Amino acid sequence: MTSKELYMMNGGKTFYIYKDGFGDVYNATPAEEAQWKAELLDQYRDRLSVEDSPSILKQIIENLEYHQAEGLIPQVESLLETASSRRKTVLVSQLWRMTGYPAAFSKLVGILKEHRETCLDEVFLALIEMKGSPEAAAFLWDLLQSDDTLLAKKAHTTLVMWAYTGLPELRKTGLETDLKPEVKTADPAAFSKALAAVRRVLRLS
């Protein structure tokens, strides 16, 4: 494998090359890396307009952000109008992560209402990105109590992900064990206690 192939395969993040044990075969000058970076960013910009896989689209945006690609935010915003609902879940959540995009939550809820059958997983994957959003927190907390078991499970999983990706205080609330939908009927007291604890951590009024 050539040095250029290693660079491109790792999204221009050279520290991964060394982390993965290929540092002994990687040999590139600053000029070569600058040229490869320009090629890589052109490829990412092209794919940004067409990529349909949510996980890959998210990675493309994160890599463009990592390389401080010029015009990233306006480009992502410009794609919203014509994006499919599936792509839109990623675009709005990444805009929220990067800029605090105020319409992100309402757009995700709208997608959930209109395209639940096809975009359910994508909406909740996007909500994982929205730690720190009071609207998202209140929405998920309400869903924990919903009689819609599927949505309650999705909300529970999303909050557990929050607990392990930036809100460790949630791990001390009983969230993981006592706020599963089945506990609501099996042990209402434990469910209510954990629900109140999560509410405090999320600072919901």
mmCIF file of C-alpha atoms in Angstrom:
data_model
loop_
_atom_site.group_PDB
_atom_site.id
_atom_site.type_symbol
_atom_site.label_atom_id
_atom_site.label_comp_id
_atom_site.label_asym_id
_atom_site.label_seq_id
_atom_site.Cartn_x
_atom_site.Cartn_y
_atom_site.Cartn_z
ATOM 1 C CA MET A 1 0.000 0.000 0.000
ATOM 2 C CA THR A 2 1.387 3.398 -0.971
ATOM 3 C CA SER A 3 1.629 6.400 1.321
ATOM 4 C CA LYS A 4 -1.037 8.167 -0.726
ATOM 5 C CA GLU A 5 -3.392 5.216 -0.378
ATOM 6 C CA LEU A 6 -2.852 5.209 3.385
ATOM 7 C CA TYR A 7 -3.529 8.942 3.531
ATOM 8 C CA MET A 8 -6.709 8.756 1.481
ATOM 9 C CA MET A 9 -8.013 5.629 3.225
ATOM 10 C CA ASN A 10 -7.659 7.343 6.617
ATOM 11 C CA GLY A 11 -9.394 10.521 5.511
ATOM 12 C CA GLY A 12 -6.214 12.530 5.775
ATOM 13 C CA LYS A 13 -6.016 11.868 9.511
ATOM 14 C CA THR A 14 -2.397 10.764 9.595
ATOM 15 C CA PHE A 15 -2.431 9.950 13.310
ATOM 16 C CA TYR A 16 -4.601 6.934 12.466
ATOM 17 C CA ILE A 17 -1.874 5.666 10.142
ATOM 18 C CA TYR A 18 0.560 5.549 13.042
ATOM 19 C CA LYS A 19 -2.066 4.280 15.484
ATOM 20 C CA ASP A 20 -2.842 1.364 13.163
ATOM 21 C CA GLY A 21 0.818 0.400 12.919
ATOM 22 C CA PHE A 22 1.618 1.688 9.435
ATOM 23 C CA GLY A 23 3.903 4.513 10.505
ATOM 24 C CA ASP A 24 6.972 2.605 9.393
ATOM 25 C CA VAL A 25 5.773 2.492 5.778
ATOM 26 C CA TYR A 26 4.195 5.942 5.580
ATOM 27 C CA ASN A 27 6.488 8.450 3.945
ATOM 28 C CA ALA A 28 5.135 11.750 2.656
ATOM 29 C CA THR A 29 6.419 15.274 2.307
ATOM 30 C CA PRO A 30 4.336 18.253 3.410
ATOM 31 C CA ALA A 31 3.859 19.183 -0.250
ATOM 32 C CA GLU A 32 2.540 15.707 -1.064
ATOM 33 C CA GLU A 33 0.145 15.761 1.871
ATOM 34 C CA ALA A 34 -1.137 19.184 0.796
ATOM 35 C CA GLN A 35 -1.814 17.860 -2.713
ATOM 36 C CA TRP A 36 -3.531 14.731 -1.392
ATOM 37 C CA LYS A 37 -5.613 16.810 0.988
ATOM 38 C CA ALA A 38 -6.876 18.965 -1.888
ATOM 39 C CA GLU A 39 -7.822 15.844 -3.856
ATOM 40 C CA LEU A 40 -9.496 14.316 -0.821
ATOM 41 C CA LEU A 41 -11.577 17.406 -0.083
ATOM 42 C CA ASP A 42 -12.726 17.589 -3.713
ATOM 43 C CA GLN A 43 -13.881 13.972 -3.467
ATOM 44 C CA TYR A 44 -15.700 14.657 -0.205
ATOM 45 C CA ARG A 45 -17.448 17.740 -1.599
ATOM 46 C CA ASP A 46 -18.678 15.744 -4.591
ATOM 47 C CA ARG A 47 -19.930 12.899 -2.405
ATOM 48 C CA LEU A 48 -21.590 15.301 0.027
ATOM 49 C CA SER A 49 -24.201 16.052 -2.612
ATOM 50 C CA VAL A 50 -25.116 12.436 -3.378
ATOM 51 C CA GLU A 51 -24.174 10.108 -0.519
ATOM 52 C CA ASP A 52 -27.252 8.326 0.843
ATOM 53 C CA SER A 53 -25.770 6.254 3.643
ATOM 54 C CA PRO A 54 -26.318 8.216 6.892
ATOM 55 C CA SER A 55 -23.168 6.859 8.540
ATOM 56 C CA ILE A 56 -20.968 7.640 5.538
ATOM 57 C CA LEU A 57 -22.541 11.072 5.030
ATOM 58 C CA LYS A 58 -21.881 11.889 8.679
ATOM 59 C CA GLN A 59 -18.265 10.777 8.302
ATOM 60 C CA ILE A 60 -17.813 12.921 5.181
ATOM 61 C CA ILE A 61 -19.080 16.023 7.004
ATOM 62 C CA GLU A 62 -16.909 15.313 10.034
ATOM 63 C CA ASN A 63 -13.830 14.838 7.836
ATOM 64 C CA LEU A 64 -14.515 18.064 5.949
ATOM 65 C CA GLU A 65 -14.868 19.826 9.290
ATOM 66 C CA TYR A 66 -11.650 18.241 10.573
ATOM 67 C CA HIS A 67 -9.765 19.611 7.566
ATOM 68 C CA GLN A 68 -11.433 23.028 8.003
ATOM 69 C CA ALA A 69 -12.859 22.844 4.496
ATOM 70 C CA GLU A 70 -13.821 26.291 3.266
ATOM 71 C CA GLY A 71 -17.537 26.883 2.799
ATOM 72 C CA LEU A 72 -18.649 23.697 4.549
ATOM 73 C CA ILE A 73 -21.563 25.205 6.487
ATOM 74 C CA PRO A 74 -23.089 27.049 3.500
ATOM 75 C CA GLN A 75 -22.721 23.942 1.363
ATOM 76 C CA VAL A 76 -24.508 21.747 3.894
ATOM 77 C CA GLU A 77 -27.256 24.364 4.312
ATOM 78 C CA SER A 78 -27.720 24.589 0.544
ATOM 79 C CA LEU A 79 -28.313 20.840 0.337
ATOM 80 C CA LEU A 80 -31.216 20.867 2.798
ATOM 81 C CA GLU A 81 -33.879 22.086 0.404
ATOM 82 C CA THR A 82 -33.541 19.200 -2.056
ATOM 83 C CA ALA A 83 -32.260 16.472 0.282
ATOM 84 C CA SER A 84 -34.210 13.283 0.812
ATOM 85 C CA SER A 85 -35.641 12.827 4.294
ATOM 86 C CA ARG A 86 -33.006 10.189 4.990
ATOM 87 C CA ARG A 87 -30.145 12.542 4.071
ATOM 88 C CA LYS A 88 -31.815 15.476 5.805
ATOM 89 C CA THR A 89 -31.633 13.746 9.200
ATOM 90 C CA VAL A 90 -27.844 13.794 8.960
ATOM 91 C CA LEU A 91 -27.546 17.268 7.495
ATOM 92 C CA VAL A 92 -29.663 18.959 10.179
ATOM 93 C CA SER A 93 -28.072 17.082 13.091
ATOM 94 C CA GLN A 94 -24.578 17.929 11.860
ATOM 95 C CA LEU A 95 -25.563 21.559 11.376
ATOM 96 C CA TRP A 96 -26.853 21.550 14.949
ATOM 97 C CA ARG A 97 -23.591 20.022 16.187
ATOM 98 C CA MET A 98 -21.447 22.535 14.304
ATOM 99 C CA THR A 99 -23.522 25.709 14.595
ATOM 100 C CA GLY A 100 -26.456 25.102 16.939
ATOM 101 C CA TYR A 101 -28.783 25.161 13.920
ATOM 102 C CA PRO A 102 -32.082 26.229 15.563
ATOM 103 C CA ALA A 103 -34.449 24.413 13.198
ATOM 104 C CA ALA A 104 -32.766 21.013 13.590
ATOM 105 C CA PHE A 105 -35.109 19.557 16.197
ATOM 106 C CA SER A 106 -38.341 20.649 14.531
ATOM 107 C CA LYS A 107 -37.163 19.260 11.196
ATOM 108 C CA LEU A 108 -36.322 15.901 12.765
ATOM 109 C CA VAL A 109 -39.721 15.682 14.454
ATOM 110 C CA GLY A 110 -41.368 16.567 11.162
ATOM 111 C CA ILE A 111 -39.479 13.775 9.408
ATOM 112 C CA LEU A 112 -40.490 11.344 12.145
ATOM 113 C CA LYS A 113 -44.163 12.250 11.769
ATOM 114 C CA GLU A 114 -44.184 12.066 7.970
ATOM 115 C CA HIS A 115 -41.715 9.259 7.309
ATOM 116 C CA ARG A 116 -41.718 7.069 10.388
ATOM 117 C CA GLU A 117 -41.781 3.838 8.392
ATOM 118 C CA THR A 118 -38.668 4.677 6.394
ATOM 119 C CA CYS A 119 -36.646 7.064 8.577
ATOM 120 C CA LEU A 120 -37.259 5.953 12.168
ATOM 121 C CA ASP A 121 -33.715 4.734 12.813
ATOM 122 C CA GLU A 122 -32.176 7.731 11.063
ATOM 123 C CA VAL A 123 -34.132 10.226 13.169
ATOM 124 C CA PHE A 124 -32.988 8.676 16.427
ATOM 125 C CA LEU A 125 -29.399 8.361 15.214
ATOM 126 C CA ALA A 126 -29.573 12.088 14.506
ATOM 127 C CA LEU A 127 -30.964 12.765 17.985
ATOM 128 C CA ILE A 128 -27.898 11.063 19.479
ATOM 129 C CA GLU A 129 -25.934 13.991 18.056
ATOM 130 C CA MET A 130 -28.157 16.514 19.822
ATOM 131 C CA LYS A 131 -26.937 16.243 23.389
ATOM 132 C CA GLY A 132 -27.377 19.661 24.905
ATOM 133 C CA SER A 133 -30.593 20.453 23.070
ATOM 134 C CA PRO A 134 -33.336 21.208 25.628
ATOM 135 C CA GLU A 135 -35.984 20.412 23.016
ATOM 136 C CA ALA A 136 -34.465 17.025 22.215
ATOM 137 C CA ALA A 137 -34.043 16.217 25.898
ATOM 138 C CA ALA A 138 -37.683 17.029 26.697
ATOM 139 C CA PHE A 139 -38.860 15.053 23.669
ATOM 140 C CA LEU A 140 -36.924 11.940 24.657
ATOM 141 C CA TRP A 141 -38.006 12.217 28.297
ATOM 142 C CA ASP A 142 -41.642 12.392 27.219
ATOM 143 C CA LEU A 143 -41.209 9.398 24.925
ATOM 144 C CA LEU A 144 -39.897 7.286 27.796
ATOM 145 C CA GLN A 145 -43.418 7.479 29.205
ATOM 146 C CA SER A 146 -45.169 6.842 25.899
ATOM 147 C CA ASP A 147 -47.493 3.911 25.321
ATOM 148 C CA ASP A 148 -45.836 3.590 21.919
ATOM 149 C CA THR A 149 -43.373 0.882 22.936
ATOM 150 C CA LEU A 150 -41.186 1.238 19.874
ATOM 151 C CA LEU A 151 -40.684 4.972 20.354
ATOM 152 C CA ALA A 152 -40.125 4.456 24.070
ATOM 153 C CA LYS A 153 -37.380 1.924 23.292
ATOM 154 C CA LYS A 154 -35.791 4.281 20.786
ATOM 155 C CA ALA A 155 -35.823 7.121 23.307
ATOM 156 C CA HIS A 156 -34.300 4.876 25.953
ATOM 157 C CA THR A 157 -31.499 3.766 23.639
ATOM 158 C CA THR A 158 -30.803 7.348 22.609
ATOM 159 C CA LEU A 159 -30.518 8.541 26.208
ATOM 160 C CA VAL A 160 -28.240 5.619 27.059
ATOM 161 C CA MET A 161 -26.033 6.724 24.174
ATOM 162 C CA TRP A 162 -26.037 10.243 25.626
ATOM 163 C CA ALA A 163 -24.926 8.752 28.925
ATOM 164 C CA TYR A 164 -21.861 7.233 27.278
ATOM 165 C CA THR A 165 -21.008 10.058 24.891
ATOM 166 C CA GLY A 166 -20.943 13.128 27.069
ATOM 167 C CA LEU A 167 -23.540 12.949 29.856
ATOM 168 C CA PRO A 168 -22.094 10.454 32.362
ATOM 169 C CA GLU A 169 -24.416 11.770 35.090
ATOM 170 C CA LEU A 170 -27.226 9.852 33.397
ATOM 171 C CA ARG A 171 -25.550 6.578 34.318
ATOM 172 C CA LYS A 172 -26.324 7.188 37.989
ATOM 173 C CA THR A 173 -30.069 7.644 37.484
ATOM 174 C CA GLY A 174 -31.191 4.065 36.915
ATOM 175 C CA LEU A 175 -31.679 4.928 33.252
ATOM 176 C CA GLU A 176 -30.202 1.745 31.841
ATOM 177 C CA THR A 177 -32.100 -0.721 34.007
ATOM 178 C CA ASP A 178 -35.224 1.019 35.299
ATOM 179 C CA LEU A 179 -36.416 3.046 32.318
ATOM 180 C CA LYS A 180 -36.870 0.225 29.872
ATOM 181 C CA PRO A 181 -40.491 0.205 28.647
ATOM 182 C CA GLU A 182 -41.266 -3.112 30.300
ATOM 183 C CA VAL A 183 -40.284 -1.743 33.728
ATOM 184 C CA LYS A 184 -43.041 0.859 33.536
ATOM 185 C CA THR A 185 -45.625 -1.864 34.212
ATOM 186 C CA ALA A 186 -43.426 -4.406 36.021
ATOM 187 C CA ASP A 187 -42.071 -1.954 38.628
ATOM 188 C CA PRO A 188 -43.802 1.445 38.413
ATOM 189 C CA ALA A 189 -42.058 2.762 41.525
ATOM 190 C CA ALA A 190 -38.571 2.077 40.153
ATOM 191 C CA PHE A 191 -39.583 3.539 36.797
ATOM 192 C CA SER A 192 -40.922 6.740 38.363
ATOM 193 C CA LYS A 193 -37.843 7.164 40.545
ATOM 194 C CA ALA A 194 -35.478 6.802 37.590
ATOM 195 C CA LEU A 195 -37.647 9.063 35.450
ATOM 196 C CA ALA A 196 -37.429 11.822 38.051
ATOM 197 C CA ALA A 197 -33.661 11.384 38.317
ATOM 198 C CA VAL A 198 -33.228 11.653 34.551
ATOM 199 C CA ARG A 199 -35.395 14.760 34.547
ATOM 200 C CA ARG A 200 -33.101 16.392 37.101
ATOM 201 C CA VAL A 201 -29.960 15.527 35.124
ATOM 202 C CA LEU A 202 -31.482 16.877 31.923
ATOM 203 C CA ARG A 203 -32.576 19.989 33.826
ATOM 204 C CA LEU A 204 -36.109 19.868 32.531
ATOM 205 C CA SER A 205 -38.633 22.209 34.084
#
